[in-house]
């Protein structure tokens, strides 16, 4: 069996599944339909999906719905009941139990923390960072929705044995988020690869230059990254440093599929002139 050909074939099939799940996240997702989209036997599809992506379809859907709910709690004033319904829960208590199991706190406590951030000093380190090469998928749209591009990237990476381990997720925000309308923002969802790794047409490569960066470690859900960005730029305005003409990057130090949201660690790297 030609292994590279098989990996490309599996990646194409699972990419279609990832796109379908994101497009129909509010619907009941039938495994038979997903198997048909992937052109896999229904007898084997679920095991293949779990082996490649590290979670079951049900776990993917629950994770994405709760992640979207966390974004709504952090960035909107929508009632918790409405957010629970959008996440597929028939009652607030059921949603609260699921959210607490995943995020370690109730939805109300999570929202309160967003409104009243903990008054803890965030340390910014000045660091000389080495270059990074990433295999990436382009995301166009609001920054919080970059997860769809990451799921498509994982569908490519999984059959190649690149998901997890020493290969880190990297987000590169190419647009000025303050001035670009959300629907027009461009970002890259990437995964670190070796400099000589050859990619196919399903993904592209992007080189992040070595340089001097201000680095802040964000601990916790991606939904609260905005607070760390605010802290980083508040630090910048009070520092003697100037930003370089290059985008910020986020480096995910652990895997959201295998890590509780409260334990996630993300480096925000701001390039310095």
XYZ file of N, CA and C in Angstrom:
819
model
N 0.851 -1.206 0.000
C 0.000 0.000 0.000
C 0.878 1.244 0.000
N 0.517 2.196 -0.810
C 1.286 3.436 -0.883
C 0.871 4.332 0.273
N 1.724 4.430 1.291
C 1.372 5.160 2.510
C 1.083 6.640 2.261
N 1.935 7.399 1.510
C 1.612 8.811 1.270
C 0.282 8.987 0.567
N -0.011 8.087 -0.407
C -1.287 8.187 -1.109
C -2.441 7.941 -0.150
N -2.291 6.933 0.729
C -3.337 6.633 1.702
C -3.569 7.807 2.646
N -2.494 8.434 3.113
C -2.621 9.581 4.015
C -3.360 10.717 3.339
N -3.033 10.984 2.071
C -3.730 12.063 1.349
C -5.205 11.735 1.195
N -5.492 10.476 0.898
C -6.871 10.060 0.698
C -7.673 10.190 1.987
N -7.120 9.717 3.108
C -7.804 9.846 4.391
C -8.003 11.317 4.754
N -6.996 12.122 4.489
C -7.095 13.544 4.825
C -8.216 14.216 4.047
N -8.322 13.926 2.761
C -9.397 14.524 1.952
C -10.761 14.111 2.490
N -10.886 12.840 2.833
C -12.178 12.351 3.316
C -12.560 12.984 4.657
N -11.602 13.051 5.576
C -11.900 13.605 6.900
C -12.044 15.117 6.860
N -11.409 15.769 5.882
C -11.614 17.202 5.703
C -13.072 17.479 5.357
N -13.648 16.647 4.515
C -15.063 16.823 4.174
C -15.945 16.637 5.407
N -15.589 15.684 6.255
C -16.360 15.449 7.480
C -16.248 16.654 8.420
N -15.024 17.179 8.597
C -14.840 18.337 9.476
C -15.661 19.524 8.992
N -15.632 19.769 7.683
C -16.402 20.889 7.134
C -17.899 20.675 7.355
N -18.364 19.438 7.201
C -19.792 19.154 7.389
C -20.196 19.350 8.844
N -19.357 18.898 9.772
C -19.691 19.059 11.191
C -19.819 20.530 11.544
N -18.875 21.360 11.099
C -18.944 22.794 11.404
C -20.161 23.442 10.755
N -20.505 23.026 9.543
C -21.643 23.634 8.842
C -22.979 23.197 9.418
N -22.998 22.076 10.149
C -24.254 21.539 10.679
C -24.161 21.298 12.183
N -23.425 22.153 12.862
C -23.170 21.957 14.287
C -24.445 22.026 15.120
N -25.469 22.698 14.606
C -26.718 22.829 15.355
C -27.700 21.697 15.058
N -27.281 20.735 14.259
C -28.173 19.661 13.863
C -27.726 18.345 14.495
N -28.609 17.342 14.427
C -28.228 15.988 14.835
C -27.357 15.400 13.726
N -26.165 14.973 14.095
C -25.213 14.466 13.110
C -25.218 12.940 13.129
N -25.717 12.362 12.064
C -25.845 10.916 11.954
C -24.523 10.307 11.475
N -24.053 9.274 12.201
C -22.777 8.655 11.834
C -22.832 8.030 10.443
N -23.992 7.517 10.062
C -24.124 6.943 8.727
C -23.923 7.984 7.644
N -24.476 9.184 7.864
C -24.307 10.273 6.899
C -22.848 10.705 6.830
N -22.203 10.820 8.000
C -20.798 11.216 8.022
C -19.928 10.171 7.343
N -20.237 8.898 7.549
C -19.487 7.835 6.885
C -19.646 7.924 5.375
N -20.869 8.250 4.929
C -21.106 8.393 3.492
C -20.334 9.578 2.931
N -20.284 10.702 3.679
C -19.526 11.865 3.232
C -18.046 11.518 3.099
N -17.544 10.698 4.033
C -16.132 10.313 4.018
C -15.851 9.155 3.073
N -16.909 8.544 2.530
C -16.758 7.366 1.668
C -16.037 6.233 2.403
N -16.380 6.071 3.683
C -15.892 4.951 4.475
C -17.069 4.029 4.792
N -16.786 2.783 5.017
C -17.818 1.858 5.465
C -18.352 2.302 6.819
N -19.678 2.296 7.010
C -20.238 2.649 8.327
C -19.712 1.757 9.440
N -19.265 0.534 9.085
C -18.754 -0.382 10.100
C -17.420 0.098 10.676
N -16.679 0.879 9.889
C -15.320 1.240 10.286
C -15.099 2.741 10.483
N -16.042 3.546 10.007
C -15.816 4.996 10.006
C -15.475 5.533 11.387
N -16.239 5.146 12.397
C -16.068 5.762 13.709
C -14.704 5.425 14.306
N -14.260 4.184 14.106
C -12.939 3.805 14.621
C -11.832 4.560 13.886
N -11.990 4.731 12.580
C -10.993 5.489 11.803
C -10.957 6.932 12.281
N -12.132 7.534 12.457
C -12.212 8.924 12.908
C -11.506 9.092 14.254
N -11.802 8.196 15.185
C -11.203 8.309 16.523
C -9.695 8.048 16.474
N -9.271 7.096 15.666
C -7.847 6.787 15.577
C -7.061 7.949 14.994
N -7.638 8.641 14.020
C -6.927 9.729 13.339
C -6.996 11.024 14.134
N -8.164 11.355 14.667
C -8.373 12.663 15.282
C -8.329 12.642 16.809
N -8.241 11.484 17.410
C -8.035 11.413 18.844
C -9.278 11.621 19.685
N -10.447 11.634 19.079
C -11.702 11.771 19.817
C -12.831 11.222 18.964
N -13.942 10.888 19.593
C -15.090 10.409 18.843
C -15.829 11.593 18.220
N -16.726 11.289 17.297
C -17.540 12.351 16.701
C -18.353 13.061 17.775
N -18.940 12.286 18.694
C -19.736 12.894 19.762
C -18.884 13.823 20.617
N -17.646 13.432 20.889
C -16.754 14.291 21.676
C -16.390 15.551 20.901
N -16.183 15.418 19.585
C -15.914 16.603 18.759
C -17.068 17.577 18.829
N -18.271 17.084 18.620
C -19.453 17.952 18.606
C -19.645 18.613 19.962
N -19.533 17.858 21.040
C -19.704 18.432 22.378
C -18.640 19.495 22.644
N -17.395 19.203 22.261
C -16.309 20.170 22.484
C -16.558 21.456 21.706
N -16.947 21.334 20.442
C -17.159 22.527 19.615
C -18.355 23.338 20.109
N -19.431 22.659 20.503
C -20.605 23.388 20.991
C -20.303 24.120 22.299
N -19.559 23.458 23.200
C -19.214 24.119 24.461
C -18.194 25.237 24.229
N -17.287 25.035 23.290
C -16.336 26.095 22.970
C -17.058 27.321 22.426
N -18.030 27.084 21.548
C -18.829 28.198 21.018
C -19.636 28.864 22.137
N -20.145 28.057 23.060
C -20.878 28.622 24.188
C -19.965 29.477 25.060
N -18.725 29.030 25.260
C -17.797 29.821 26.077
C -17.517 31.165 25.423
N -17.429 31.179 24.086
C -17.226 32.444 23.367
C -18.421 33.368 23.576
N -19.625 32.800 23.513
C -20.832 33.615 23.708
C -20.887 34.167 25.132
N -20.499 33.364 26.110
C -20.490 33.830 27.493
C -19.469 34.946 27.694
N -18.321 34.809 27.056
C -17.243 35.775 27.254
C -17.454 37.055 26.470
N -18.167 36.989 25.344
C -18.170 38.132 24.424
C -19.551 38.667 24.104
N -20.582 38.166 24.763
C -21.927 38.671 24.496
C -22.708 38.766 25.789
N -23.860 39.373 25.698
C -24.759 39.488 26.850
C -25.967 38.574 26.691
N -25.891 37.606 25.778
C -27.017 36.698 25.552
C -27.360 35.942 26.832
N -28.641 35.724 27.108
C -29.032 34.972 28.304
C -28.450 33.561 28.288
N -28.122 33.049 29.453
C -27.526 31.723 29.538
C -28.482 30.668 28.993
N -29.775 30.846 29.194
C -30.745 29.879 28.677
C -30.637 29.776 27.151
N -30.495 30.922 26.472
C -30.394 30.910 25.016
C -29.084 30.257 24.569
N -28.001 30.530 25.293
C -26.710 29.924 24.964
C -26.780 28.419 25.158
N -27.475 27.980 26.220
C -27.635 26.538 26.474
C -28.388 25.876 25.334
N -29.458 26.506 24.881
C -30.237 25.947 23.781
C -29.416 25.874 22.498
N -28.628 26.913 22.225
C -27.785 26.918 21.027
C -26.725 25.835 21.083
N -26.334 25.442 22.298
C -25.334 24.381 22.467
C -25.959 22.995 22.445
N -27.287 22.926 22.291
C -27.955 21.640 22.165
C -28.466 21.055 23.464
N -28.567 21.886 24.512
C -29.036 21.397 25.815
C -30.469 21.849 26.052
N -31.270 20.922 26.560
C -32.682 21.211 26.750
C -32.991 22.027 27.977
N -32.029 22.149 28.883
C -32.265 22.914 30.098
C -30.964 23.558 30.559
N -31.095 24.611 31.357
C -29.906 25.270 31.903
C -29.153 24.340 32.859
N -29.848 23.564 33.731
C -29.094 22.657 34.603
C -28.247 21.641 33.835
N -28.783 21.090 32.731
C -28.012 20.126 31.942
C -26.794 20.804 31.319
N -26.994 22.005 30.808
C -25.881 22.772 30.236
C -24.841 23.100 31.307
N -25.324 23.479 32.469
C -24.416 23.834 33.567
C -23.550 22.644 33.968
N -24.153 21.456 34.047
C -23.379 20.261 34.403
C -22.300 19.973 33.366
N -22.671 20.057 32.092
C -21.701 19.768 31.030
C -20.611 20.829 30.982
N -20.992 22.090 31.151
C -20.009 23.169 31.095
C -19.052 23.073 32.272
N -19.583 22.777 33.461
C -18.722 22.672 34.636
C -17.748 21.496 34.489
N -18.223 20.381 33.915
C -17.350 19.226 33.725
C -16.193 19.561 32.786
N -16.458 20.399 31.768
C -15.422 20.735 30.787
C -14.557 21.900 31.233
N -15.181 22.925 31.851
C -14.467 24.173 32.127
C -14.155 24.392 33.608
N -14.625 23.498 34.456
C -14.277 23.600 35.862
C -15.040 24.656 36.629
N -16.060 25.244 36.027
C -16.869 26.257 36.695
C -18.196 26.376 35.976
N -19.175 26.992 36.634
C -20.487 27.136 36.021
C -20.440 28.212 34.939
N -21.408 28.206 34.018
C -21.463 29.267 33.011
C -21.548 30.661 33.640
N -22.319 30.795 34.723
C -22.451 32.104 35.375
C -21.117 32.563 35.947
N -20.367 31.642 36.562
C -19.064 31.999 37.117
C -18.079 32.352 36.013
N -18.151 31.628 34.906
C -17.277 31.910 33.766
C -17.554 33.314 33.238
N -18.826 33.661 33.090
C -19.184 35.000 32.602
C -18.775 36.063 33.607
N -18.960 35.818 34.880
C -18.579 36.787 35.906
C -17.085 37.050 35.874
N -16.306 36.000 35.641
C -14.857 36.170 35.568
C -14.487 37.051 34.383
N -15.231 36.923 33.274
C -14.977 37.780 32.102
C -15.270 39.238 32.432
N -16.349 39.467 33.197
C -16.719 40.845 33.524
C -15.811 41.431 34.592
N -15.305 40.560 35.466
C -14.446 41.011 36.566
C -13.176 40.159 36.567
N -12.260 40.404 35.624
C -11.054 39.576 35.525
C -10.280 39.562 36.834
N -9.635 38.430 37.088
C -8.824 38.325 38.289
C -7.666 39.313 38.213
N -7.420 39.980 39.296
C -6.371 41.003 39.328
C -5.026 40.347 39.621
N -4.542 39.598 38.629
C -3.254 38.949 38.769
C -2.306 39.488 37.718
N -1.078 39.765 38.129
C -0.102 40.319 37.203
C 0.288 39.259 36.179
N 0.342 39.665 34.923
C 0.772 38.780 33.862
C 2.196 39.167 33.490
N 3.069 38.200 33.467
C 4.470 38.458 33.180
C 4.708 38.406 31.680
N 5.387 39.419 31.166
C 5.771 39.457 29.764
C 7.276 39.240 29.682
N 7.680 38.237 28.916
C 9.097 37.932 28.737
C 9.562 38.447 27.378
N 10.776 38.972 27.337
C 11.408 39.341 26.072
C 12.279 38.157 25.668
N 12.018 37.623 24.480
C 12.657 36.367 24.108
C 13.102 36.407 22.649
N 14.257 35.823 22.385
C 14.706 35.600 21.014
C 14.167 34.247 20.578
N 13.194 34.260 19.678
C 12.521 33.032 19.261
C 13.097 32.524 17.941
N 13.260 31.219 17.810
C 13.777 30.660 16.558
C 12.719 30.716 15.464
N 13.118 30.500 14.220
C 12.125 30.479 13.141
C 11.217 29.257 13.274
N 10.018 29.381 12.743
C 9.075 28.267 12.719
C 8.556 28.100 11.300
N 8.474 26.880 10.866
C 7.759 26.577 9.618
C 6.484 25.849 9.991
N 5.372 26.280 9.409
C 4.093 25.646 9.704
C 3.427 25.171 8.424
N 2.748 24.044 8.525
C 1.766 23.647 7.527
C 0.458 24.298 7.947
N -0.252 24.915 7.018
C -1.380 25.749 7.452
C -2.548 25.722 6.480
N -3.691 26.081 7.042
C -4.937 26.275 6.306
C -5.377 27.707 6.545
N -5.791 28.397 5.495
C -6.217 29.788 5.622
C -7.639 29.865 6.170
N -7.813 30.762 7.135
C -9.147 31.038 7.697
C -9.535 32.461 7.329
N -10.719 32.619 6.775
C -11.263 33.954 6.504
C -12.550 34.113 7.295
N -12.587 35.137 8.143
C -13.764 35.371 8.966
C -13.357 35.774 10.360
N -14.308 35.882 11.270
C -14.003 36.299 12.640
C -12.947 35.407 13.287
N -12.041 36.021 14.004
C -10.946 35.273 14.631
C -11.425 34.137 15.525
N -12.500 34.313 16.327
C -12.924 33.209 17.199
C -13.367 31.958 16.452
N -13.594 32.066 15.135
C -14.050 30.909 14.366
C -12.898 30.167 13.691
N -11.670 30.480 14.061
C -10.512 29.827 13.447
C -10.463 28.335 13.758
N -11.227 27.897 14.751
C -11.251 26.484 15.093
C -11.636 25.590 13.928
N -12.486 26.088 13.015
C -12.862 25.283 11.852
C -11.640 24.978 10.996
N -10.786 25.983 10.784
C -9.575 25.768 10.002
C -8.638 24.795 10.713
N -8.562 24.883 12.037
C -7.719 23.948 12.782
C -8.242 22.515 12.661
N -9.565 22.331 12.677
C -10.110 20.987 12.533
C -9.812 20.422 11.149
N -9.886 21.257 10.127
C -9.530 20.808 8.775
C -8.042 20.466 8.711
N -7.225 21.257 9.384
C -5.791 20.979 9.410
C -5.512 19.650 10.108
N -6.223 19.375 11.210
C -6.020 18.117 11.920
C -6.456 16.919 11.074
N -7.468 17.116 10.229
C -7.870 16.039 9.319
C -6.740 15.716 8.348
N -5.954 16.720 7.989
C -4.781 16.498 7.129
C -3.630 15.899 7.937
N -3.427 16.402 9.148
C -2.255 16.013 9.936
C -2.390 14.621 10.535
N -3.596 14.235 10.940
C -3.783 12.963 11.631
C -3.263 11.760 10.871
N -3.651 11.573 9.596
C -3.158 10.399 8.864
C -1.642 10.392 8.661
N -1.004 11.535 8.840
C 0.446 11.632 8.670
C 1.195 11.519 9.997
N 0.468 11.279 11.065
C 1.105 11.139 12.363
C 1.627 12.441 12.934
N 1.070 13.572 12.494
C 1.566 14.880 12.934
C 0.717 15.501 14.029
N -0.421 14.902 14.344
C -1.315 15.487 15.344
C -0.799 15.175 16.742
N -0.564 16.218 17.536
C -0.089 16.028 18.905
C 1.417 15.880 18.949
N 1.909 15.469 20.104
C 3.351 15.294 20.267
C 4.092 16.608 20.198
N 5.194 16.611 19.463
C 6.046 17.799 19.404
C 5.564 18.824 18.395
N 4.535 18.488 17.624
C 4.013 19.415 16.632
C 2.969 20.319 17.286
N 3.239 21.613 17.328
C 2.406 22.559 18.062
C 1.476 23.320 17.127
N 0.273 23.588 17.608
C -0.647 24.431 16.865
C -0.205 25.885 16.928
N -0.288 26.572 15.795
C 0.125 27.974 15.711
C -0.921 28.754 14.912
N -1.383 29.851 15.474
C -2.291 30.752 14.762
C -1.536 32.025 14.413
N -1.660 32.447 13.162
C -1.014 33.676 12.689
C -2.113 34.603 12.189
N -2.219 35.775 12.791
C -3.283 36.713 12.430
C -2.721 37.763 11.480
N -3.090 37.642 10.196
C -2.507 38.476 9.155
C -3.211 39.820 9.012
N -4.409 39.956 9.543
C -5.167 41.205 9.427
C -5.018 42.046 10.687
N -5.220 43.335 10.548
C -5.319 44.220 11.704
C -6.718 44.039 12.282
N -6.792 43.342 13.406
C -8.099 43.003 13.967
C -8.873 44.241 14.420
N -8.176 45.348 14.663
C -8.848 46.556 15.137
C -9.535 47.305 14.008
N -9.067 47.121 12.775
C -9.603 47.909 11.659
C -10.273 47.065 10.580
N -10.007 45.774 10.539
C -10.573 44.915 9.499
C -11.910 44.356 9.955
N -12.964 44.487 9.159
C -14.258 43.907 9.545
C -14.108 42.407 9.801
N -14.799 41.887 10.813
C -14.631 40.472 11.167
C -14.767 39.514 9.991
N -15.727 39.762 9.101
C -15.950 38.846 7.989
C -14.794 38.833 7.002
N -13.942 39.850 7.040
C -12.841 39.956 6.084
C -11.476 39.647 6.697
N -11.445 39.284 7.956
C -10.169 39.010 8.611
C -9.555 37.714 8.086
N -8.241 37.719 7.950
C -7.501 36.575 7.439
C -6.531 36.093 8.506
N -6.517 34.789 8.713
C -5.589 34.183 9.665
C -5.163 32.826 9.127
N -4.107 32.309 9.692
C -3.617 30.982 9.329
C -3.720 30.067 10.539
N -4.295 28.892 10.347
C -4.287 27.844 11.363
C -3.169 26.887 10.986
N -2.145 26.812 11.823
C -0.960 26.071 11.435
C -0.526 25.021 12.432
N 0.395 24.198 11.983
C 0.995 23.154 12.797
C 2.482 23.135 12.463
N 3.331 23.163 13.491
C 4.764 23.207 13.233
C 5.231 21.911 12.551
N 6.119 22.092 11.568
C 6.697 20.961 10.840
C 8.190 21.197 10.704
N 8.914 20.152 10.342
C 10.345 20.276 10.115
C 10.598 21.094 8.850
N 11.724 21.805 8.781
C 11.995 22.673 7.618
C 11.953 21.942 6.284
N 12.305 20.658 6.264
C 12.361 19.927 5.000
C 11.114 19.077 4.743
N 10.084 19.232 5.586
C 8.876 18.436 5.407
C 8.137 18.893 4.143
N 7.758 17.931 3.313
C 7.078 18.233 2.064
C 5.562 18.104 2.251
N 4.830 19.175 1.931
C 3.376 19.146 2.026
C 2.784 18.958 0.632
N 1.493 18.625 0.599
C 0.806 18.492 -0.681
C -0.133 19.672 -0.871
N -0.952 19.609 -1.894
C -1.804 20.742 -2.221
C -2.933 20.997 -1.248
N -3.155 20.084 -0.299
C -4.249 20.274 0.654
C -3.954 21.381 1.654
N -2.679 21.640 1.915
C -2.270 22.687 2.846
C -1.141 23.492 2.214
N -0.815 24.607 2.846
C 0.304 25.431 2.407
C 1.351 25.466 3.514
N 2.473 26.093 3.227
C 3.475 26.313 4.265
C 3.656 27.815 4.465
N 4.051 28.169 5.669
C 4.296 29.572 6.006
C 5.485 29.604 6.955
N 6.399 30.522 6.701
C 7.596 30.634 7.527
C 7.495 31.847 8.442
N 7.624 31.596 9.734
C 7.644 32.650 10.740
C 9.100 32.950 11.056
N 9.482 34.184 10.871
C 10.881 34.550 10.999
C 11.349 34.512 12.454
N 12.620 34.183 12.621
C 13.238 34.314 13.943
C 13.287 35.783 14.319
N 13.294 36.047 15.602
C 13.359 37.439 16.020
C 13.097 37.614 17.498
N 13.007 38.862 17.851
C 12.795 39.235 19.249
C 11.306 39.444 19.471
N 10.786 38.798 20.475
C 9.348 38.839 20.735
C 9.086 39.170 22.204
N 7.974 39.858 22.424
C 7.396 39.958 23.759
C 6.408 38.801 23.882
N 6.592 37.984 24.898
C 5.808 36.751 25.011
C 5.030 36.750 26.321
N 3.725 36.552 26.212
C 2.862 36.437 27.389
C 2.205 35.065 27.356
N 2.242 34.354 28.466
C 1.619 33.041 28.558
C 0.194 33.183 29.065
N -0.747 32.805 28.224
C -2.167 32.804 28.596
C -2.535 31.420 29.113
N -3.128 31.375 30.279
C -3.590 30.116 30.858
C -5.112 30.123 30.905
N -5.718 29.128 30.286
C -7.161 29.029 30.335
C -7.794 28.935 28.962
N -9.129 29.027 28.901
C -9.863 28.839 27.650
C -9.478 29.863 26.587
N -9.618 29.447 25.337
C -9.356 30.375 24.234
C -10.328 31.560 24.260
N -11.501 31.351 24.832
C -12.503 32.419 24.862
C -12.029 33.643 25.633
N -11.065 33.470 26.547
C -10.597 34.595 27.364
C -9.245 35.131 26.883
N -8.818 34.738 25.689
C -7.550 35.244 25.157
C -7.546 36.772 25.027
N -8.713 37.349 24.776
C -8.789 38.802 24.618
C -8.256 39.549 25.830
N -8.479 39.010 27.028
C -7.978 39.662 28.241
C -6.454 39.691 28.247
N -5.835 38.609 27.776
C -4.374 38.563 27.750
C -3.817 39.495 26.683
N -4.509 39.613 25.557
C -4.078 40.582 24.541
C -4.141 42.000 25.102
N -5.217 42.303 25.825
C -5.328 43.632 26.432
C -4.160 43.879 27.387
N -3.827 42.865 28.194
C -2.725 43.013 29.149
C -1.395 43.184 28.420
N -1.209 42.436 27.323
C 0.048 42.530 26.579
C 0.226 43.917 25.973
N -0.825 44.471 25.387
C -0.687 45.777 24.751
C -0.656 46.904 25.778
N -1.277 46.689 26.939
C -1.111 47.663 28.017
C 0.347 47.697 28.466
N 0.955 46.516 28.540
C 2.386 46.445 28.881
C 3.216 47.156 27.819
N 2.877 46.935 26.552
C 3.654 47.517 25.459
C 3.665 49.039 25.527
N 2.499 49.635 25.781
C 2.419 51.093 25.789
C 3.201 51.711 26.941
N 3.460 50.921 27.983
C 4.216 51.439 29.128
C 5.684 51.033 29.075
N 6.066 50.310 28.026
C 7.432 49.806 27.919
C 8.240 50.661 26.956
N 9.566 50.469 26.892
C 10.389 51.203 25.930
C 10.431 50.525 24.557
N 9.646 49.467 24.365
C 9.723 48.681 23.135
C 8.716 49.158 22.095
N 9.020 48.875 20.827
C 8.123 49.178 19.714
C 7.813 47.885 18.968
N 6.577 47.740 18.489
C 6.235 46.515 17.761
C 6.819 46.529 16.356
N 7.183 45.368 15.870
C 7.665 45.234 14.499
C 6.478 45.180 13.544
N 6.756 45.398 12.264
C 5.703 45.327 11.250
C 5.528 43.850 10.841
N 4.944 43.094 11.738
C 4.731 41.661 11.537
C 3.589 41.233 12.446
N 2.877 40.185 12.079
C 1.692 39.804 12.861
C 2.023 39.138 14.189
N 1.084 39.242 15.125
C 1.157 38.450 16.345
C 0.904 36.988 16.002
N 1.481 36.120 16.795
C 1.199 34.695 16.635
C 0.816 34.107 17.984
N 0.043 33.051 17.922
C -0.314 32.277 19.111
C 0.243 30.869 18.954
N 0.899 30.395 19.978
C 1.452 29.039 19.967
C 0.738 28.233 21.044
N 0.030 27.208 20.625
C -0.723 26.365 21.556
C 0.211 25.303 22.125
N 0.459 25.369 23.421
C 1.420 24.465 24.043
C 0.827 23.121 24.416
N -0.504 22.990 24.344
C -1.126 21.684 24.561
C -2.338 21.528 23.654
N -2.881 20.344 23.612
C -3.898 19.956 22.640
C -5.289 20.113 23.240
N -6.156 20.939 22.654
C -7.496 21.126 23.227
C -8.344 19.865 23.221
N -7.975 18.875 22.427
C -8.724 17.621 22.421
C -8.410 16.771 23.641
N -7.264 17.006 24.238
C -6.827 16.172 25.359
C -6.590 16.967 26.635
N -6.937 18.241 26.623
C -6.649 19.119 27.751
C -7.917 19.854 28.167
N -8.182 19.905 29.455
C -9.320 20.684 29.953
C -9.110 22.157 29.621
N -10.175 22.878 29.247
C -10.011 24.285 28.859
C -9.263 25.129 29.877
N -9.500 24.902 31.170
C -8.822 25.707 32.190
C -7.324 25.431 32.239
N -6.899 24.281 31.690
C -5.472 23.920 31.727
C -4.747 24.253 30.424
N -5.451 24.825 29.452
C -4.808 25.177 28.194
C -3.760 26.266 28.417
N -2.666 26.181 27.673
C -1.611 27.181 27.752
C -1.293 27.664 26.338
N -1.352 28.968 26.153
C -1.132 29.573 24.848
C -0.143 30.718 24.977
N 0.933 30.659 24.217
C 1.866 31.779 24.173
C 1.392 32.785 23.134
N 1.225 34.037 23.560
C 0.981 35.132 22.621
C 2.314 35.804 22.371
N 2.741 35.795 21.124
C 4.045 36.362 20.779
C 3.864 37.624 19.944
N 4.349 38.738 20.465
C 4.276 40.029 19.782
C 5.675 40.373 19.261
N 5.865 40.450 17.932
C 7.194 40.740 17.399
C 7.621 42.174 17.713
N 8.869 42.342 18.102
C 9.400 43.648 18.467
C 10.376 44.150 17.409
N 10.400 45.470 17.234
C 11.322 46.084 16.269
C 12.741 46.034 16.814
